Amino acid sequence: FHVLRVAFAISAGDPAIARELRFLAQSAIQPEAARSTVSYAVSQRDGGYEISRNGVVEDVQFEPPFVLRKLYRLIQRDALAVWPGAAVLRAVTGSWRGVRFIVVGETLRDRSRLALQLMSAGADLEGDDLAILHDGVLTAYPRPLRVCGDDVPLPPSAPSRDELPFHGASRLAGSWALDLSKAGIDWRIASGPVDRVIMLETNYGAQTRMNDVPRRDTARILMSWCDPLGHPAPAIRAVAQVAN
């Protein structure tokens, strides 16, 4: 699979590792072809799992779930390294009737649940976790959507939860990975401006409400969910442009 500008090839001889790695794979249609390829290999050695990147050992783990977590971090590092000067937002990215929006705030679990609820209401989703701010536009980080909980609605054509890759200690604490393309959805990652910014804030036990937020507060909140890839000044400018 490829993640924006980088393609990834992962090999693993152990069937348990291969099952875990299904959690990473996605087939989103992306705005540009990969410019480079990184190869990872997982091999059993001395009771553990040796993780190699382009033939060089990166790490050793001893349980399949920990191999998955390490590979996820390594792949994310490689994918983001080719975006110098950009900023990464932890946000849901999607569109509603031609209006492109992002949702920031709360945990990934909360945002993922909201993303699937928005999809069931007719929104087009691109991602539920990361988005890259660069050159005045935003590009969602292509990654399978997280399905957190048995009560979250799946798209009508999606495989059942029992067929989806799962990661976690239990159904309550873990999550499933949903490749939207496998659910019959035309899953496309776009690069473009943001029309609406939504800040998600849980309000336990109270009525759902929506409030307008001043631009200055919007910029401040966006920065709190932003990770600059380099010097912070370009990230601040990018966030200010989104808030405006």
PDB file of C-alpha atoms in Angstrom:
ATOM      1  CA  PHE A   1       0.000   0.000   0.000  1.00  0.00           C
ATOM      2  CA  HIS A   2       1.103   3.618  -0.221  1.00  0.00           C
ATOM      3  CA  VAL A   3       0.642   6.596   2.076  1.00  0.00           C
ATOM      4  CA  LEU A   4       0.654   9.781  -0.012  1.00  0.00           C
ATOM      5  CA  ARG A   5       4.249  10.192  -1.245  1.00  0.00           C
ATOM      6  CA  VAL A   6       5.680   6.903   0.069  1.00  0.00           C
ATOM      7  CA  ALA A   7       4.871   3.295  -0.868  1.00  0.00           C
ATOM      8  CA  PHE A   8       5.337   0.507   1.672  1.00  0.00           C
ATOM      9  CA  ALA A   9       6.075  -3.172   1.188  1.00  0.00           C
ATOM     10  CA  ILE A  10       5.885  -5.342   4.317  1.00  0.00           C
ATOM     11  CA  SER A  11       6.785  -9.034   4.496  1.00  0.00           C
ATOM     12  CA  ALA A  12       6.252 -11.377   7.429  1.00  0.00           C
ATOM     13  CA  GLY A  13       6.696 -15.138   7.572  1.00  0.00           C
ATOM     14  CA  ASP A  14       4.716 -15.693  10.775  1.00  0.00           C
ATOM     15  CA  PRO A  15       0.941 -16.046  10.126  1.00  0.00           C
ATOM     16  CA  ALA A  16       0.180 -14.311  13.453  1.00  0.00           C
ATOM     17  CA  ILE A  17       2.168 -11.253  12.348  1.00  0.00           C
ATOM     18  CA  ALA A  18       0.545 -11.332   8.902  1.00  0.00           C
ATOM     19  CA  ARG A  19      -2.902 -11.247  10.536  1.00  0.00           C
ATOM     20  CA  GLU A  20      -1.906  -8.244  12.655  1.00  0.00           C
ATOM     21  CA  LEU A  21      -0.569  -6.388   9.609  1.00  0.00           C
ATOM     22  CA  ARG A  22      -4.019  -6.427   7.970  1.00  0.00           C
ATOM     23  CA  PHE A  23      -4.799  -3.604  10.407  1.00  0.00           C
ATOM     24  CA  LEU A  24      -2.429  -1.273   8.490  1.00  0.00           C
ATOM     25  CA  ALA A  25      -3.404  -1.871   4.879  1.00  0.00           C
ATOM     26  CA  GLN A  26      -5.660   0.536   2.994  1.00  0.00           C
ATOM     27  CA  SER A  27      -6.584   1.149  -0.633  1.00  0.00           C
ATOM     28  CA  ALA A  28      -7.628   4.810  -0.742  1.00  0.00           C
ATOM     29  CA  ILE A  29      -7.380   6.693  -4.034  1.00  0.00           C
ATOM     30  CA  GLN A  30      -4.759   9.362  -3.374  1.00  0.00           C
ATOM     31  CA  PRO A  31      -3.919  12.726  -4.969  1.00  0.00           C
ATOM     32  CA  GLU A  32      -0.422  11.768  -6.137  1.00  0.00           C
ATOM     33  CA  ALA A  33       1.650   8.706  -6.886  1.00  0.00           C
ATOM     34  CA  ALA A  34       4.306   7.496  -4.479  1.00  0.00           C
ATOM     35  CA  ARG A  35       7.766   8.962  -5.086  1.00  0.00           C
ATOM     36  CA  SER A  36       9.716   6.317  -3.144  1.00  0.00           C
ATOM     37  CA  THR A  37       9.292   2.844  -1.625  1.00  0.00           C
ATOM     38  CA  VAL A  38      10.258   1.634   1.837  1.00  0.00           C
ATOM     39  CA  SER A  39      10.458  -2.094   2.580  1.00  0.00           C
ATOM     40  CA  TYR A  40       9.931  -3.646   5.996  1.00  0.00           C
ATOM     41  CA  ALA A  41      10.503  -7.286   6.930  1.00  0.00           C
ATOM     42  CA  VAL A  42       9.514  -9.072  10.133  1.00  0.00           C
ATOM     43  CA  SER A  43      11.436 -12.254  10.897  1.00  0.00           C
ATOM     44  CA  GLN A  44      11.553 -14.541  13.931  1.00  0.00           C
ATOM     45  CA  ARG A  45      14.876 -14.638  15.736  1.00  0.00           C
ATOM     46  CA  ASP A  46      15.886 -15.843  19.229  1.00  0.00           C
ATOM     47  CA  GLY A  47      12.309 -15.947  20.505  1.00  0.00           C
ATOM     48  CA  GLY A  48      11.448 -12.480  19.233  1.00  0.00           C
ATOM     49  CA  TYR A  49      10.471 -10.637  16.072  1.00  0.00           C
ATOM     50  CA  GLU A  50      13.164  -8.646  14.299  1.00  0.00           C
ATOM     51  CA  ILE A  51      11.879  -5.629  12.355  1.00  0.00           C
ATOM     52  CA  SER A  52      14.100  -4.508   9.466  1.00  0.00           C
ATOM     53  CA  ARG A  53      13.773  -1.414   7.301  1.00  0.00           C
ATOM     54  CA  ASN A  54      15.373  -1.689   3.843  1.00  0.00           C
ATOM     55  CA  GLY A  55      17.509  -4.532   5.194  1.00  0.00           C
ATOM     56  CA  VAL A  56      18.678  -2.742   8.360  1.00  0.00           C
ATOM     57  CA  VAL A  57      17.389  -3.900  11.750  1.00  0.00           C
ATOM     58  CA  GLU A  58      15.247  -1.200  13.419  1.00  0.00           C
ATOM     59  CA  ASP A  59      13.833  -2.971  16.472  1.00  0.00           C
ATOM     60  CA  VAL A  60      13.001  -6.268  18.176  1.00  0.00           C
ATOM     61  CA  GLN A  61       9.601  -7.029  19.709  1.00  0.00           C
ATOM     62  CA  PHE A  62       8.286 -10.187  21.372  1.00  0.00           C
ATOM     63  CA  GLU A  63       4.519 -10.153  20.778  1.00  0.00           C
ATOM     64  CA  PRO A  64       2.578  -9.670  17.493  1.00  0.00           C
ATOM     65  CA  PRO A  65       0.516  -6.690  18.821  1.00  0.00           C
ATOM     66  CA  PHE A  66       3.717  -4.854  19.755  1.00  0.00           C
ATOM     67  CA  VAL A  67       5.160  -5.534  16.299  1.00  0.00           C
ATOM     68  CA  LEU A  68       2.057  -3.899  14.804  1.00  0.00           C
ATOM     69  CA  ARG A  69       2.351  -0.836  17.046  1.00  0.00           C
ATOM     70  CA  LYS A  70       6.037  -0.395  16.222  1.00  0.00           C
ATOM     71  CA  LEU A  71       5.439  -0.741  12.475  1.00  0.00           C
ATOM     72  CA  TYR A  72       2.592   1.768  12.651  1.00  0.00           C
ATOM     73  CA  ARG A  73       4.912   4.332  14.244  1.00  0.00           C
ATOM     74  CA  LEU A  74       7.721   3.617  11.765  1.00  0.00           C
ATOM     75  CA  ILE A  75       5.416   3.890   8.741  1.00  0.00           C
ATOM     76  CA  GLN A  76       3.958   7.144  10.038  1.00  0.00           C
ATOM     77  CA  ARG A  77       7.483   8.508  10.566  1.00  0.00           C
ATOM     78  CA  ASP A  78       8.494   7.596   6.999  1.00  0.00           C
ATOM     79  CA  ALA A  79       5.277   8.962   5.479  1.00  0.00           C
ATOM     80  CA  LEU A  80       5.519  12.323   7.258  1.00  0.00           C
ATOM     81  CA  ALA A  81       9.278  12.780   6.772  1.00  0.00           C
ATOM     82  CA  VAL A  82       8.753  13.802   3.127  1.00  0.00           C
ATOM     83  CA  TRP A  83       6.576  16.802   4.103  1.00  0.00           C
ATOM     84  CA  PRO A  84       9.174  19.275   5.453  1.00  0.00           C
ATOM     85  CA  GLY A  85       7.682  22.441   6.871  1.00  0.00           C
ATOM     86  CA  ALA A  86       4.183  20.995   7.035  1.00  0.00           C
ATOM     87  CA  ALA A  87       2.007  20.599  10.116  1.00  0.00           C
ATOM     88  CA  VAL A  88      -0.043  17.590  11.195  1.00  0.00           C
ATOM     89  CA  LEU A  89      -3.519  18.044  12.650  1.00  0.00           C
ATOM     90  CA  ARG A  90      -5.252  15.335  14.650  1.00  0.00           C
ATOM     91  CA  ALA A  91      -8.646  15.680  13.008  1.00  0.00           C
ATOM     92  CA  VAL A  92     -11.512  14.060  11.145  1.00  0.00           C
ATOM     93  CA  THR A  93     -11.520  15.158   7.496  1.00  0.00           C
ATOM     94  CA  GLY A  94     -14.516  14.991   5.199  1.00  0.00           C
ATOM     95  CA  SER A  95     -17.081  16.884   3.151  1.00  0.00           C
ATOM     96  CA  TRP A  96     -20.814  17.511   3.307  1.00  0.00           C
ATOM     97  CA  ARG A  97     -22.597  18.574   0.108  1.00  0.00           C
ATOM     98  CA  GLY A  98     -19.413  20.084  -1.294  1.00  0.00           C
ATOM     99  CA  VAL A  99     -18.362  21.792   1.970  1.00  0.00           C
ATOM    100  CA  ARG A 100     -15.011  20.470   3.211  1.00  0.00           C
ATOM    101  CA  PHE A 101     -14.695  20.240   6.991  1.00  0.00           C
ATOM    102  CA  ILE A 102     -12.386  19.108   9.744  1.00  0.00           C
ATOM    103  CA  VAL A 103     -13.307  18.074  13.297  1.00  0.00           C
ATOM    104  CA  VAL A 104     -10.715  18.461  16.064  1.00  0.00           C
ATOM    105  CA  GLY A 105     -10.904  17.720  19.766  1.00  0.00           C
ATOM    106  CA  GLU A 106     -11.324  14.856  22.217  1.00  0.00           C
ATOM    107  CA  THR A 107      -9.744  11.422  21.763  1.00  0.00           C
ATOM    108  CA  LEU A 108      -9.268   9.425  18.573  1.00  0.00           C
ATOM    109  CA  ARG A 109     -11.922   7.053  19.900  1.00  0.00           C
ATOM    110  CA  ASP A 110     -14.455   9.901  20.163  1.00  0.00           C
ATOM    111  CA  ARG A 111     -13.537  11.351  16.766  1.00  0.00           C
ATOM    112  CA  SER A 112     -13.731   7.935  15.077  1.00  0.00           C
ATOM    113  CA  ARG A 113     -17.182   7.263  16.485  1.00  0.00           C
ATOM    114  CA  LEU A 114     -18.348  10.681  15.281  1.00  0.00           C
ATOM    115  CA  ALA A 115     -16.802  10.081  11.837  1.00  0.00           C
ATOM    116  CA  LEU A 116     -18.839   6.902  11.309  1.00  0.00           C
ATOM    117  CA  GLN A 117     -22.000   8.628  12.542  1.00  0.00           C
ATOM    118  CA  LEU A 118     -21.398  11.479  10.087  1.00  0.00           C
ATOM    119  CA  MET A 119     -20.912   8.938   7.314  1.00  0.00           C
ATOM    120  CA  SER A 120     -24.216   7.251   8.174  1.00  0.00           C
ATOM    121  CA  ALA A 121     -25.846  10.705   7.811  1.00  0.00           C
ATOM    122  CA  GLY A 122     -24.437  11.134   4.300  1.00  0.00           C
ATOM    123  CA  ALA A 123     -21.036  12.788   4.773  1.00  0.00           C
ATOM    124  CA  ASP A 124     -18.052  11.747   2.649  1.00  0.00           C
ATOM    125  CA  LEU A 125     -15.158  10.811   4.943  1.00  0.00           C
ATOM    126  CA  GLU A 126     -11.459  10.912   4.071  1.00  0.00           C
ATOM    127  CA  GLY A 127      -9.867  10.182   7.435  1.00  0.00           C
ATOM    128  CA  ASP A 128     -10.502  10.128  11.181  1.00  0.00           C
ATOM    129  CA  ASP A 129      -7.064  10.726  12.679  1.00  0.00           C
ATOM    130  CA  LEU A 130      -4.376  12.795  10.925  1.00  0.00           C
ATOM    131  CA  ALA A 131      -4.353  15.493   8.255  1.00  0.00           C
ATOM    132  CA  ILE A 132      -1.381  17.355   6.791  1.00  0.00           C
ATOM    133  CA  LEU A 133      -1.480  21.143   6.426  1.00  0.00           C
ATOM    134  CA  HIS A 134       0.854  22.209   3.604  1.00  0.00           C
ATOM    135  CA  ASP A 135       1.099  24.964   0.998  1.00  0.00           C
ATOM    136  CA  GLY A 136      -2.208  26.470   2.069  1.00  0.00           C
ATOM    137  CA  VAL A 137      -4.197  23.234   1.689  1.00  0.00           C
ATOM    138  CA  LEU A 138      -5.038  20.192   3.767  1.00  0.00           C
ATOM    139  CA  THR A 139      -4.524  16.521   2.842  1.00  0.00           C
ATOM    140  CA  ALA A 140      -5.956  13.689   4.952  1.00  0.00           C
ATOM    141  CA  TYR A 141      -3.537  10.967   6.027  1.00  0.00           C
ATOM    142  CA  PRO A 142      -4.859   7.762   4.393  1.00  0.00           C
ATOM    143  CA  ARG A 143      -5.408   5.137   7.043  1.00  0.00           C
ATOM    144  CA  PRO A 144      -8.257   2.706   7.738  1.00  0.00           C
ATOM    145  CA  LEU A 145     -10.988   4.226   9.868  1.00  0.00           C
ATOM    146  CA  ARG A 146     -11.162   3.017  13.446  1.00  0.00           C
ATOM    147  CA  VAL A 147     -14.365   1.318  14.577  1.00  0.00           C
ATOM    148  CA  CYS A 148     -14.536   1.714  18.354  1.00  0.00           C
ATOM    149  CA  GLY A 149     -17.400  -0.151  19.979  1.00  0.00           C
ATOM    150  CA  ASP A 150     -20.157  -2.570  19.007  1.00  0.00           C
ATOM    151  CA  ASP A 151     -22.783   0.190  18.856  1.00  0.00           C
ATOM    152  CA  VAL A 152     -21.143   2.371  16.170  1.00  0.00           C
ATOM    153  CA  PRO A 153     -22.947   2.119  12.794  1.00  0.00           C
ATOM    154  CA  LEU A 154     -20.982   0.559   9.932  1.00  0.00           C
ATOM    155  CA  PRO A 155     -21.634   1.501   6.291  1.00  0.00           C
ATOM    156  CA  PRO A 156     -24.342  -0.763   4.793  1.00  0.00           C
ATOM    157  CA  SER A 157     -21.928  -2.648   2.490  1.00  0.00           C
ATOM    158  CA  ALA A 158     -19.115  -2.983   5.048  1.00  0.00           C
ATOM    159  CA  PRO A 159     -17.917  -6.411   6.182  1.00  0.00           C
ATOM    160  CA  SER A 160     -19.107  -7.500   9.606  1.00  0.00           C
ATOM    161  CA  ARG A 161     -16.988  -6.666  12.634  1.00  0.00           C
ATOM    162  CA  ASP A 162     -15.921 -10.319  12.868  1.00  0.00           C
ATOM    163  CA  GLU A 163     -14.370 -10.010   9.386  1.00  0.00           C
ATOM    164  CA  LEU A 164     -12.511  -6.754  10.080  1.00  0.00           C
ATOM    165  CA  PRO A 165      -8.926  -6.654  11.419  1.00  0.00           C
ATOM    166  CA  PHE A 166      -8.987  -6.086  15.183  1.00  0.00           C
ATOM    167  CA  HIS A 167      -6.372  -4.737  17.584  1.00  0.00           C
ATOM    168  CA  GLY A 168      -6.678  -4.511  21.351  1.00  0.00           C
ATOM    169  CA  ALA A 169      -7.059  -6.502  24.540  1.00  0.00           C
ATOM    170  CA  SER A 170     -10.876  -6.643  24.362  1.00  0.00           C
ATOM    171  CA  ARG A 171     -13.811  -5.550  22.196  1.00  0.00           C
ATOM    172  CA  LEU A 172     -14.502  -2.806  24.713  1.00  0.00           C
ATOM    173  CA  ALA A 173     -10.985  -1.320  24.730  1.00  0.00           C
ATOM    174  CA  GLY A 174      -9.753  -2.244  21.249  1.00  0.00           C
ATOM    175  CA  SER A 175     -10.831  -1.227  17.759  1.00  0.00           C
ATOM    176  CA  TRP A 176     -11.457  -2.628  14.303  1.00  0.00           C
ATOM    177  CA  ALA A 177      -9.909  -1.211  11.108  1.00  0.00           C
ATOM    178  CA  LEU A 178     -12.268  -0.379   8.231  1.00  0.00           C
ATOM    179  CA  ASP A 179     -10.895   0.167   4.735  1.00  0.00           C
ATOM    180  CA  LEU A 180     -13.696   2.236   3.200  1.00  0.00           C
ATOM    181  CA  SER A 181     -12.942   0.850  -0.268  1.00  0.00           C
ATOM    182  CA  LYS A 182     -13.757  -2.650   1.028  1.00  0.00           C
ATOM    183  CA  ALA A 183     -17.144  -1.281   2.103  1.00  0.00           C
ATOM    184  CA  GLY A 184     -18.012  -0.327  -1.481  1.00  0.00           C
ATOM    185  CA  ILE A 185     -17.242   3.367  -0.919  1.00  0.00           C
ATOM    186  CA  ASP A 186     -15.362   5.505  -3.441  1.00  0.00           C
ATOM    187  CA  TRP A 187     -12.703   6.462  -0.899  1.00  0.00           C
ATOM    188  CA  ARG A 188     -10.690   9.400  -2.211  1.00  0.00           C
ATOM    189  CA  ILE A 189      -8.086  11.492  -0.444  1.00  0.00           C
ATOM    190  CA  ALA A 190      -8.106  15.108  -1.638  1.00  0.00           C
ATOM    191  CA  SER A 191      -5.803  18.107  -1.255  1.00  0.00           C
ATOM    192  CA  GLY A 192      -7.657  21.375  -0.858  1.00  0.00           C
ATOM    193  CA  PRO A 193      -8.792  24.196   1.407  1.00  0.00           C
ATOM    194  CA  VAL A 194     -10.927  23.793   4.524  1.00  0.00           C
ATOM    195  CA  ASP A 195     -14.370  25.460   4.512  1.00  0.00           C
ATOM    196  CA  ARG A 196     -15.505  24.650   8.051  1.00  0.00           C
ATOM    197  CA  VAL A 197     -13.686  23.955  11.315  1.00  0.00           C
ATOM    198  CA  ILE A 198     -15.596  22.103  14.031  1.00  0.00           C
ATOM    199  CA  MET A 199     -14.328  21.728  17.596  1.00  0.00           C
ATOM    200  CA  LEU A 200     -15.678  18.629  19.324  1.00  0.00           C
ATOM    201  CA  GLU A 201     -16.252  18.846  23.068  1.00  0.00           C
ATOM    202  CA  THR A 202     -18.052  16.141  25.018  1.00  0.00           C
ATOM    203  CA  ASN A 203     -20.899  17.403  27.165  1.00  0.00           C
ATOM    204  CA  TYR A 204     -21.861  14.435  29.308  1.00  0.00           C
ATOM    205  CA  GLY A 205     -25.474  14.363  30.440  1.00  0.00           C
ATOM    206  CA  ALA A 206     -26.388  17.643  28.754  1.00  0.00           C
ATOM    207  CA  GLN A 207     -28.166  18.569  25.545  1.00  0.00           C
ATOM    208  CA  THR A 208     -26.199  18.666  22.295  1.00  0.00           C
ATOM    209  CA  ARG A 209     -25.537  22.227  21.154  1.00  0.00           C
ATOM    210  CA  MET A 210     -23.508  24.182  18.605  1.00  0.00           C
ATOM    211  CA  ASN A 211     -21.789  27.509  19.283  1.00  0.00           C
ATOM    212  CA  ASP A 212     -19.818  29.818  17.013  1.00  0.00           C
ATOM    213  CA  VAL A 213     -16.167  30.203  18.022  1.00  0.00           C
ATOM    214  CA  PRO A 214     -14.133  33.402  17.394  1.00  0.00           C
ATOM    215  CA  ARG A 215     -11.240  33.057  14.959  1.00  0.00           C
ATOM    216  CA  ARG A 216      -8.623  33.714  17.632  1.00  0.00           C
ATOM    217  CA  ASP A 217      -9.976  30.888  19.816  1.00  0.00           C
ATOM    218  CA  THR A 218     -10.258  28.660  16.751  1.00  0.00           C
ATOM    219  CA  ALA A 219      -6.564  29.193  15.967  1.00  0.00           C
ATOM    220  CA  ARG A 220      -5.588  28.525  19.578  1.00  0.00           C
ATOM    221  CA  ILE A 221      -7.586  25.281  19.702  1.00  0.00           C
ATOM    222  CA  LEU A 222      -6.242  24.146  16.328  1.00  0.00           C
ATOM    223  CA  MET A 223      -2.665  24.701  17.529  1.00  0.00           C
ATOM    224  CA  SER A 224      -3.355  22.511  20.553  1.00  0.00           C
ATOM    225  CA  TRP A 225      -4.168  19.647  18.146  1.00  0.00           C
ATOM    226  CA  CYS A 226      -1.259  20.392  15.798  1.00  0.00           C
ATOM    227  CA  ASP A 227       2.219  18.854  15.540  1.00  0.00           C
ATOM    228  CA  PRO A 228       4.653  20.934  13.422  1.00  0.00           C
ATOM    229  CA  LEU A 229       7.010  18.903  11.221  1.00  0.00           C
ATOM    230  CA  GLY A 230       9.959  21.220  11.790  1.00  0.00           C
ATOM    231  CA  HIS A 231      10.042  24.875  12.824  1.00  0.00           C
ATOM    232  CA  PRO A 232       6.714  25.963  14.387  1.00  0.00           C
ATOM    233  CA  ALA A 233       6.425  29.263  12.459  1.00  0.00           C
ATOM    234  CA  PRO A 234       5.089  27.687   9.210  1.00  0.00           C
ATOM    235  CA  ALA A 235       2.614  25.639  11.246  1.00  0.00           C
ATOM    236  CA  ILE A 236       1.339  28.757  13.007  1.00  0.00           C
ATOM    237  CA  ARG A 237       0.857  30.514   9.660  1.00  0.00           C
ATOM    238  CA  ALA A 238      -0.952  27.480   8.216  1.00  0.00           C
ATOM    239  CA  VAL A 239      -3.273  27.212  11.218  1.00  0.00           C
ATOM    240  CA  ALA A 240      -4.007  30.963  11.107  1.00  0.00           C
ATOM    241  CA  GLN A 241      -4.921  30.634   7.429  1.00  0.00           C
ATOM    242  CA  VAL A 242      -7.381  27.815   8.226  1.00  0.00           C
ATOM    243  CA  ALA A 243      -8.903  29.832  11.077  1.00  0.00           C
ATOM    244  CA  ASN A 244      -9.367  32.850   8.809  1.00  0.00           C
TER     245      ASN A 244
END
